[in-house]
Amino acid sequence: MPICLRDCFPKRPRRLTLAVAALMLGACAARQPADPPPAPAPEPVVTAPYESAVLADLLVAEVAAQRDALDVSLGYYVETARSHNSPAVTGQAARLAAYMQDAPLALEMAERWLTQEPDNQTAHEIAAIAQIVMDNPTAAAAHIDQLLADDPQSGLIRLVTQAEGLDQQGNTQLLAALAQLTDRYPDQAPLWYARALHLQMEGDLANAFEANEKALKLNRSHEDAQLLKARLLFEMDDHDAALRQLRRMVRKAPDARRPRVLYIRLLLEDGREEDAISQLQTLSERFPEDQDLRFSLALYGLQRGAVDSARQTLDALLEEGYRPDQIHLYLAQADEMQGDEDAAIEHYLAVQEGDNALAAQLQAAQLYERQGNIPAMRALMVTLREHHPAQLPELYAAEAELLGRSDPEAAFTLMNEALHELPEHTDLLYARALLAERLDRLDQTEADLRRILTLRPDDPETLNALGYTLADRTDRFDEAYRYIRRALSLQPDNPAIIDSMGWVLYRMGQYQQALVHLQRAYDMFPDAEVAAHLGEVLWAMGRQEDARAIWQEADQQQPGNRHLRAVRERLEGGR
């Protein structure tokens, strides 16, 4: 229930990865734009003479297609294809099913089409892609085999065009299907390249390198295979050879983007930041309009720890007015990584729009608190409450959490102010109850928790909190037990509630039952505070060495926990 500030903060950017689809069979097909337009719907079928009822159905299908009611159109074509032996109608049904990504129906229509026209390449293409989507790469390979047998020069080009809409899993299955055909078509460089990619994905780097070398032997100008060679060399820990390969490609084709992009990525992975900066500058000069590419490389650099080169690129993009809010956010995170909290705050505060704006402002507030600049933190939180009234409870709770680290009394006063404005907000009541417990105002803690239970009688967290507080801070053990037992009936596998049950049983003198619950809680969630409870019960049972072992294990996992340290000092000091 209490709002944890760390959950509000933006995560670090993920490491960027190259999609298989971007590399697949690059030498066979023309390059596609980053966001290709959707494939056009199949053209209306040219129909042969039909009986009047069939013709009427086909006319309905065409009218439906022209009005974008393709599901209606598909239904009419499929019904007609199943009842009439017409390649034209069956082919249209197969195309429509493929266009609408109905793989089982596309396969059915394509196979029917092939019984009517066994050598139809489009039917083999549709059947192959359908089998791939349905996770049958071996069956797909049979259709691809037929495509290559009929047209070894352009069969793969047509297939790749047909496969443009596949997702990552589909691309993987397509590679698996193509990889099976190298023995039958040993002179097809794209097949060896596909085999190399497939082996790389399987982790078989040595055989992947061998297959890729065969692709290059057949086609030295196969850019994708050249790039894969560099990547494989790098993955096999021959970094110098990989970088030499890319350096040659960059020198030979200085205006080619992909070799230079991979060169920069591998330089960053190899820790050669100065060389990466130089290549980034060249990339910016040669492709000044491609801000997306530079931005992506900068984020990749941040992930690899190349903060200086990433910062240069982000600063340049910021001056160009490119994505200012996102760039301020990443620059703030870079500053924070480097320990420059003042600069980080400045950038966080500059994030004014977008989904991360409020999170960035909250991070600035946390940095103010970390620096001890409480007036600045509080002034910022007041501004945020004014500008974000819909998040008022969360903002009050976040400020109270920050303020409570150094001044719990001021945080308690703030919660009083918040509850004056929002008197029945259960999260705020819970937050004040926790603060009151820290300040030894147990009457207020109990009153707030009971108020929550009036509003939400079956809230297990509140039942547990009230029961634990009574067990730990009073001698009202029977009452505490009833609350915890009720919470445990609602969430029987919650380790926090199991820990509370163990603790109240210990306080009631039932050591063996307490030990069972606390051991279970610790096994489920080896937290330092659970370890403190478990160790205290073991100590009370005369098992001091077992208690010390548990405490030492917990201290290694969570060093410096104050509650654990206090328990150890109290018990070991009293021996």
XYZ file of C-alpha atoms in Angstrom:
575
model
C 0.000 0.000 0.000
C 2.691 2.645 0.804
C 3.922 4.289 -2.370
C 7.581 3.544 -3.057
C 9.297 6.398 -4.816
C 11.739 4.213 -6.699
C 8.850 2.731 -8.712
C 8.188 6.159 -10.215
C 11.566 6.521 -11.850
C 12.359 5.762 -15.495
C 14.343 2.628 -16.090
C 17.696 2.660 -17.831
C 17.408 2.397 -21.608
C 17.538 -1.160 -22.865
C 20.381 -2.429 -24.862
C 19.537 -2.168 -28.552
C 19.614 -5.346 -30.616
C 19.760 -5.986 -34.350
C 16.601 -7.625 -35.595
C 17.071 -10.766 -37.631
C 14.646 -9.385 -40.175
C 16.950 -6.452 -40.891
C 19.782 -8.784 -41.823
C 17.947 -11.608 -43.537
C 18.935 -12.220 -47.156
C 19.997 -8.648 -47.724
C 21.800 -9.456 -50.971
C 18.746 -11.078 -52.518
C 16.125 -8.384 -52.172
C 16.046 -4.635 -52.575
C 16.376 -2.691 -49.325
C 13.086 -1.751 -47.740
C 12.396 1.505 -45.883
C 12.373 1.397 -42.085
C 8.571 1.446 -42.006
C 7.352 -0.179 -45.223
C 3.820 0.665 -46.284
C 1.282 -2.088 -45.763
C 1.019 -4.538 -48.605
C -1.860 -3.763 -50.936
C -4.865 -6.043 -50.821
C -5.025 -8.591 -53.630
C -6.370 -7.290 -56.908
C -9.863 -8.456 -57.943
C -9.828 -11.831 -59.604
C -10.491 -12.145 -63.307
C -13.274 -14.687 -63.391
C -14.045 -17.219 -66.034
C -17.697 -17.809 -66.998
C -19.623 -19.208 -63.997
C -23.159 -20.290 -63.375
C -25.315 -17.410 -62.211
C -25.361 -18.302 -58.479
C -21.581 -18.586 -58.320
C -21.138 -15.387 -60.275
C -23.426 -13.597 -57.862
C -21.314 -14.802 -54.921
C -18.124 -13.609 -56.587
C -19.661 -10.216 -57.348
C -20.600 -9.894 -53.676
C -17.031 -10.825 -52.775
C -15.590 -8.157 -55.065
C -17.966 -5.466 -53.804
C -17.053 -6.399 -50.233
C -13.352 -6.191 -51.060
C -13.783 -2.759 -52.659
C -15.532 -1.598 -49.489
C -12.705 -2.998 -47.294
C -14.977 -5.711 -45.870
C -12.285 -8.260 -46.621
C -13.558 -10.824 -44.144
C -16.826 -10.994 -46.069
C -14.927 -11.156 -49.353
C -12.688 -13.938 -48.047
C -15.678 -15.958 -46.894
C -17.285 -15.893 -50.329
C -14.047 -16.770 -52.123
C -13.258 -19.660 -49.755
C -16.759 -21.098 -50.080
C -16.561 -20.900 -53.879
C -13.031 -22.355 -53.953
C -14.147 -25.347 -51.880
C -17.069 -26.094 -54.198
C -15.534 -25.319 -57.611
C -12.300 -26.397 -59.235
C -11.194 -22.900 -60.288
C -7.492 -21.937 -59.905
C -8.391 -18.259 -60.283
C -10.874 -18.310 -57.407
C -8.732 -20.565 -55.215
C -5.715 -18.337 -55.815
C -7.676 -15.247 -54.817
C -8.870 -17.005 -51.669
C -5.252 -17.959 -50.825
C -4.013 -14.409 -51.404
C -6.780 -12.904 -49.278
C -6.207 -15.378 -46.446
C -2.470 -14.634 -46.508
C -3.132 -10.887 -46.585
C -5.429 -11.220 -43.573
C -2.803 -13.355 -41.780
C -5.053 -16.396 -41.431
C -2.261 -18.962 -41.786
C -4.350 -22.186 -41.528
C -6.822 -20.959 -44.123
C -4.032 -19.619 -46.364
C -2.342 -23.032 -46.222
C -5.586 -24.844 -47.037
C -6.252 -22.608 -50.048
C -2.617 -22.715 -51.230
C -2.540 -26.515 -51.097
C -5.863 -26.698 -52.966
C -4.421 -24.272 -55.513
C -1.383 -26.535 -55.970
C -3.594 -29.508 -56.736
C -5.024 -27.401 -59.545
C -1.736 -25.763 -60.662
C 1.173 -27.809 -59.242
C 3.873 -25.421 -60.477
C 2.303 -22.151 -59.334
C 5.050 -20.218 -57.546
C 2.729 -17.885 -55.666
C 0.907 -20.881 -54.210
C 4.232 -22.334 -53.011
C 5.205 -18.955 -51.507
C 1.908 -18.641 -49.610
C 2.108 -22.250 -48.421
C 5.712 -21.804 -47.269
C 4.957 -18.663 -45.254
C 1.832 -20.251 -43.756
C 3.844 -23.278 -42.626
C 6.436 -20.971 -41.095
C 3.788 -19.009 -39.192
C 2.381 -22.329 -37.992
C 5.843 -23.351 -36.711
C 6.495 -26.021 -39.359
C 9.856 -25.047 -40.907
C 10.502 -28.507 -42.370
C 7.184 -28.445 -44.244
C 7.974 -24.906 -45.372
C 11.350 -26.060 -46.689
C 9.617 -28.438 -49.105
C 7.768 -25.546 -50.725
C 10.912 -23.383 -50.793
C 12.749 -26.291 -52.404
C 10.174 -26.295 -55.196
C 10.511 -22.533 -55.656
C 14.273 -22.863 -56.070
C 13.929 -25.820 -58.415
C 11.529 -23.874 -60.647
C 13.321 -20.506 -60.503
C 16.766 -20.576 -58.850
C 17.481 -16.956 -59.817
C 14.487 -15.134 -58.324
C 12.624 -17.708 -56.216
C 14.130 -16.495 -52.953
C 13.595 -12.843 -53.823
C 9.883 -13.460 -54.269
C 9.727 -15.486 -51.063
C 11.431 -12.782 -48.991
C 9.037 -10.207 -50.398
C 6.150 -12.449 -49.350
C 7.727 -12.802 -45.874
C 8.060 -9.082 -45.113
C 5.274 -9.178 -42.530
C 6.798 -11.940 -40.390
C 7.612 -11.218 -36.766
C 10.845 -12.211 -35.011
C 9.677 -15.781 -34.406
C 8.574 -16.080 -38.027
C 11.957 -14.871 -39.237
C 13.624 -17.471 -37.048
C 11.485 -20.230 -38.537
C 12.179 -18.950 -42.059
C 15.894 -19.130 -41.381
C 15.472 -22.683 -40.087
C 13.624 -23.652 -43.265
C 16.206 -22.051 -45.552
C 19.084 -23.603 -43.595
C 17.807 -27.080 -44.483
C 18.318 -26.510 -48.213
C 22.062 -25.871 -48.478
C 22.845 -29.493 -49.380
C 20.388 -29.454 -52.287
C 21.413 -25.987 -53.515
C 25.087 -25.624 -52.555
C 25.595 -22.774 -55.029
C 23.031 -20.480 -53.402
C 24.890 -17.897 -51.288
C 21.698 -16.657 -49.560
C 20.988 -20.170 -48.291
C 24.457 -20.462 -46.757
C 23.995 -17.032 -45.213
C 20.633 -18.093 -43.785
C 22.265 -21.265 -42.439
C 24.986 -19.174 -40.806
C 22.410 -16.925 -39.151
C 20.464 -19.917 -37.917
C 23.591 -21.553 -36.463
C 24.573 -18.268 -34.813
C 21.171 -18.097 -33.150
C 21.677 -21.684 -31.976
C 25.030 -20.702 -30.432
C 27.113 -22.809 -32.838
C 29.543 -20.047 -33.765
C 32.243 -22.174 -35.413
C 29.857 -23.828 -37.875
C 28.071 -20.521 -38.394
C 31.388 -18.965 -39.408
C 32.084 -21.862 -41.793
C 28.638 -21.529 -43.438
C 29.074 -17.781 -43.744
C 32.467 -18.236 -45.413
C 30.778 -20.444 -48.019
C 28.258 -17.687 -48.676
C 31.103 -15.195 -49.158
C 33.005 -17.584 -51.414
C 29.962 -17.720 -53.679
C 29.262 -13.987 -53.463
C 32.018 -11.704 -52.200
C 29.769 -8.647 -52.482
C 27.147 -10.083 -50.097
C 27.125 -7.207 -47.588
C 25.026 -9.018 -44.997
C 27.439 -11.953 -44.974
C 30.380 -9.569 -44.636
C 28.723 -7.935 -41.629
C 27.877 -11.308 -40.119
C 31.508 -12.356 -40.480
C 32.567 -9.395 -38.379
C 29.963 -10.113 -35.741
C 30.899 -13.802 -35.579
C 34.590 -12.991 -35.244
C 33.757 -10.630 -32.400
C 31.548 -13.202 -30.662
C 34.381 -15.742 -30.976
C 36.614 -13.238 -29.116
C 38.739 -12.299 -32.130
C 37.950 -8.620 -31.688
C 40.880 -7.292 -33.695
C 39.967 -9.387 -36.749
C 36.335 -8.310 -36.483
C 37.257 -4.642 -36.350
C 39.707 -5.032 -39.243
C 36.925 -6.568 -41.323
C 34.648 -3.609 -40.637
C 37.441 -1.076 -41.135
C 38.012 -2.482 -44.625
C 34.300 -2.277 -45.396
C 34.080 1.319 -44.172
C 37.095 2.379 -46.229
C 35.804 0.612 -49.324
C 32.279 2.065 -49.038
C 32.482 5.221 -46.882
C 28.866 6.162 -47.615
C 27.410 2.793 -46.576
C 25.570 3.126 -43.286
C 25.315 -0.402 -41.998
C 29.050 -1.262 -41.899
C 29.802 1.982 -40.082
C 26.955 1.469 -37.611
C 28.164 -2.036 -36.744
C 31.743 -0.725 -36.571
C 30.659 1.870 -33.980
C 28.731 -0.701 -31.973
C 31.664 -3.112 -31.815
C 34.095 -0.316 -30.978
C 31.857 0.579 -28.045
C 31.575 -3.065 -26.982
C 35.363 -3.320 -27.126
C 35.792 -0.216 -24.973
C 37.428 1.854 -27.749
C 35.421 4.956 -27.015
C 37.701 7.474 -28.737
C 37.563 5.516 -31.999
C 33.799 5.227 -31.621
C 33.524 9.013 -31.149
C 35.517 9.573 -34.321
C 33.262 7.236 -36.282
C 30.140 8.842 -34.810
C 31.376 12.229 -35.989
C 31.932 10.840 -39.466
C 28.469 9.282 -39.409
C 26.921 12.613 -38.412
C 28.768 14.393 -41.224
C 27.771 11.863 -43.876
C 24.185 11.412 -42.702
C 23.254 14.671 -40.953
C 19.558 14.102 -41.636
C 19.424 10.705 -39.921
C 18.854 11.825 -36.356
C 17.105 8.587 -35.391
C 20.225 6.604 -36.195
C 22.486 8.890 -34.176
C 20.042 8.826 -31.263
C 19.914 5.023 -31.273
C 23.700 4.776 -31.310
C 23.958 7.257 -28.453
C 21.600 5.181 -26.326
C 23.573 2.076 -27.191
C 26.711 3.894 -26.072
C 25.100 4.742 -22.747
C 24.281 1.086 -22.229
C 27.856 0.105 -22.986
C 29.197 2.693 -20.523
C 30.586 4.970 -23.259
C 29.076 8.020 -21.595
C 31.370 10.649 -23.156
C 30.656 9.694 -26.759
C 26.947 9.277 -26.032
C 26.836 12.695 -24.391
C 28.455 14.382 -27.384
C 25.850 12.914 -29.701
C 22.939 13.722 -27.394
C 24.160 17.298 -26.869
C 24.380 17.789 -30.625
C 20.888 16.369 -31.154
C 19.551 18.603 -28.388
C 20.961 21.671 -30.140
C 19.166 20.516 -33.272
C 15.867 20.401 -31.364
C 15.487 16.638 -31.712
C 13.331 14.958 -29.019
C 14.328 17.412 -26.261
C 12.380 15.767 -23.448
C 13.779 12.308 -24.142
C 17.309 13.625 -24.546
C 17.132 15.631 -21.315
C 15.995 12.451 -19.581
C 18.900 10.379 -20.909
C 21.418 13.152 -20.227
C 20.111 13.355 -16.667
C 20.605 9.622 -16.230
C 24.110 9.887 -17.695
C 24.938 12.704 -15.260
C 23.581 10.685 -12.369
C 25.690 7.680 -13.416
C 28.754 9.904 -13.340
C 27.870 11.417 -9.959
C 27.088 14.926 -11.227
C 23.843 15.410 -9.345
C 23.537 19.153 -10.026
C 23.667 18.603 -13.780
C 21.301 15.653 -13.468
C 18.762 17.782 -11.596
C 18.961 20.462 -14.290
C 18.211 17.943 -17.024
C 15.464 16.178 -15.059
C 13.722 19.510 -14.490
C 13.929 20.239 -18.232
C 11.715 17.233 -19.025
C 8.372 18.967 -19.365
C 6.279 16.818 -21.712
C 5.576 13.166 -22.361
C 4.989 10.082 -20.258
C 8.233 10.483 -18.283
C 7.830 14.143 -17.314
C 6.403 13.579 -13.831
C 8.816 10.719 -13.118
C 11.741 12.956 -14.112
C 10.571 15.715 -11.775
C 10.246 13.223 -8.938
C 13.769 12.019 -9.583
C 14.961 15.615 -9.309
C 13.147 15.842 -5.976
C 14.910 12.717 -4.757
C 18.294 14.139 -5.747
C 17.517 17.373 -3.870
C 16.729 15.274 -0.784
C 19.902 13.231 -1.241
C 21.899 16.471 -1.304
C 20.186 17.687 1.859
C 18.461 20.519 -0.004
C 15.100 19.956 1.666
C 13.672 23.441 0.887
C 14.255 22.903 -2.859
C 12.724 19.429 -2.679
C 9.632 20.695 -0.883
C 9.206 23.658 -3.213
C 9.354 21.324 -6.219
C 6.791 18.949 -4.685
C 4.404 21.877 -4.026
C 4.710 22.846 -7.699
C 4.058 19.269 -8.802
C 0.930 19.062 -6.649
C -0.357 22.275 -8.229
C 0.297 21.034 -11.765
C -0.809 17.415 -11.277
C -3.954 17.436 -9.126
C -4.962 13.986 -10.379
C -1.803 12.549 -8.731
C -2.253 14.422 -5.464
C -2.268 11.358 -3.141
C 0.792 9.830 -4.800
C 2.671 13.137 -4.660
C 1.860 13.663 -0.980
C 3.020 10.123 -0.213
C 6.210 10.546 -2.261
C 7.085 13.790 -0.475
C 6.377 12.220 2.913
C 8.673 9.307 2.093
C 11.489 11.683 1.101
C 10.923 13.976 4.041
C 10.642 11.093 6.485
C 14.213 9.992 5.825
C 15.578 12.963 7.741
C 12.581 14.556 9.485
C 9.765 12.099 10.283
C 7.997 14.746 12.381
C 7.744 17.067 9.358
C 6.580 14.133 7.238
C 3.874 13.381 9.827
C 2.712 16.991 9.707
C 2.581 16.794 5.911
C 0.416 13.671 6.132
C -1.945 15.510 8.468
C -2.227 18.223 5.824
C -2.831 15.650 3.097
C -5.529 13.854 5.086
C -7.234 17.134 5.896
C -7.622 17.519 2.133
C -8.294 13.818 1.411
C -9.655 12.459 4.708
C -10.530 8.923 3.601
C -7.701 8.124 1.219
C -6.475 4.742 2.420
C -2.932 5.015 1.001
C -2.409 8.269 2.891
C -3.893 6.812 6.055
C -1.499 3.888 5.772
C 1.485 6.195 5.187
C 0.596 8.260 8.262
C 0.156 5.090 10.309
C 3.709 4.009 9.460
C 5.099 7.443 10.320
C 3.175 7.480 13.594
C 4.636 4.086 14.512
C 8.162 5.442 13.910
C 7.330 8.374 16.198
C 5.925 6.039 18.898
C 2.427 7.463 18.428
C 0.818 4.058 18.569
C -2.654 5.451 19.250
C -2.533 7.253 15.894
C -1.145 4.176 14.144
C -3.931 2.020 15.487
C -6.601 4.631 14.707
C -5.459 5.010 11.090
C -5.234 1.267 10.486
C -8.663 0.701 12.032
C -10.069 3.482 9.839
C -8.735 1.707 6.750
C -10.366 -1.526 7.904
C -13.659 0.340 8.296
C -13.359 1.343 4.637
C -11.832 -1.957 3.453
C -12.552 -4.695 6.014
C -10.775 -7.487 4.140
C -7.544 -5.697 3.274
C -4.867 -8.283 4.164
C -1.996 -5.800 4.267
C -3.758 -3.589 6.794
C -4.890 -6.556 8.874
C -1.314 -7.765 8.944
C 0.083 -4.314 9.782
C -2.312 -3.846 12.684
C -1.732 -7.368 13.992
C 2.041 -7.076 13.765
C 2.069 -3.657 15.446
C 0.006 -4.986 18.354
C 2.223 -8.069 18.630
C 5.487 -6.162 18.435
C 4.673 -2.985 20.393
C 2.046 -4.086 22.927
C 1.082 -7.102 25.020
C -2.311 -7.504 23.292
C -1.209 -10.782 21.745
C -4.598 -12.489 21.451
C -6.015 -9.530 19.545
C -2.909 -9.362 17.351
C -3.200 -13.081 16.604
C -6.799 -12.695 15.413
C -5.882 -9.960 12.934
C -2.887 -11.875 11.571
C -4.842 -15.130 11.317
C -7.503 -13.310 9.304
C -4.858 -11.793 6.994
C -3.262 -15.226 6.538
C -6.604 -16.766 5.580
C -6.855 -14.181 2.791
C -3.246 -14.602 1.593
C -1.901 -17.918 2.884
C 1.323 -17.753 0.851
C 2.333 -14.191 1.658
C 5.745 -14.403 3.400
C 5.243 -11.080 5.203
C 2.055 -12.355 6.838
C 3.647 -15.731 7.591
C 6.495 -13.852 9.301
C 3.956 -11.891 11.376
C 2.254 -15.127 12.414
C 5.589 -16.550 13.501
C 6.355 -13.406 15.455
C 3.039 -13.273 17.332
C 3.356 -16.975 18.188
C 6.836 -16.285 19.556
C 5.507 -13.411 21.631
C 2.830 -15.780 22.963
C 5.554 -18.237 24.027
C 4.777 -20.868 21.369
C 8.361 -21.232 20.148
C 8.080 -24.412 18.095
C 5.066 -23.203 16.111
C 6.736 -19.824 15.698
C 9.854 -21.509 14.320
C 7.834 -23.395 11.680
C 6.246 -20.200 10.376
C 9.408 -18.114 10.477
C 11.490 -20.772 8.743
C 8.866 -20.992 6.001
C 8.786 -17.203 5.633
C 12.587 -17.064 5.430
C 12.712 -19.864 2.851
C 10.197 -17.976 0.705
C 11.722 -14.520 1.241
C 15.205 -14.417 2.826
C 14.914 -10.845 4.056
C 17.065 -9.415 6.844
C 14.098 -8.575 9.064
C 12.655 -12.062 8.718
C 16.138 -13.381 9.545
C 16.170 -11.202 12.674
C 12.914 -12.779 13.844
C 13.996 -16.300 12.962
C 17.337 -15.865 14.703
C 15.698 -14.483 17.841
C 13.415 -17.505 18.109
C 16.357 -19.884 17.587
C 18.286 -17.969 20.249
C 15.382 -18.260 22.696
C 15.299 -22.020 22.034
C 18.988 -22.310 22.943
C 20.216 -22.713 19.352
C 22.600 -19.757 19.370
C 24.948 -21.058 16.676
C 22.030 -21.631 14.307
C 20.826 -18.104 15.036
C 24.259 -16.633 14.273
C 24.453 -18.602 11.020
C 21.092 -17.188 9.865
C 22.117 -13.657 10.852
C 25.451 -13.923 9.073
C 23.800 -15.223 5.916
C 21.271 -12.363 5.940
C 23.980 -9.778 6.628
C 25.894 -10.954 3.560
C 22.773 -10.487 1.431
C 21.695 -7.185 3.012
C 24.679 -5.697 4.808
C 24.048 -3.026 7.416
C 20.354 -3.684 8.088
C 19.633 -1.676 11.234
C 16.934 -3.948 12.638
C 19.097 -7.048 12.265
C 22.058 -5.297 13.845
C 19.944 -4.102 16.793
C 18.612 -7.603 17.467
C 22.102 -9.096 17.390
C 23.511 -6.456 19.702
C 20.637 -6.867 22.163
C 20.826 -10.652 22.320
C 24.563 -11.165 22.044
C 25.238 -8.301 24.460
C 22.961 -9.873 27.046
C 24.587 -13.289 27.040
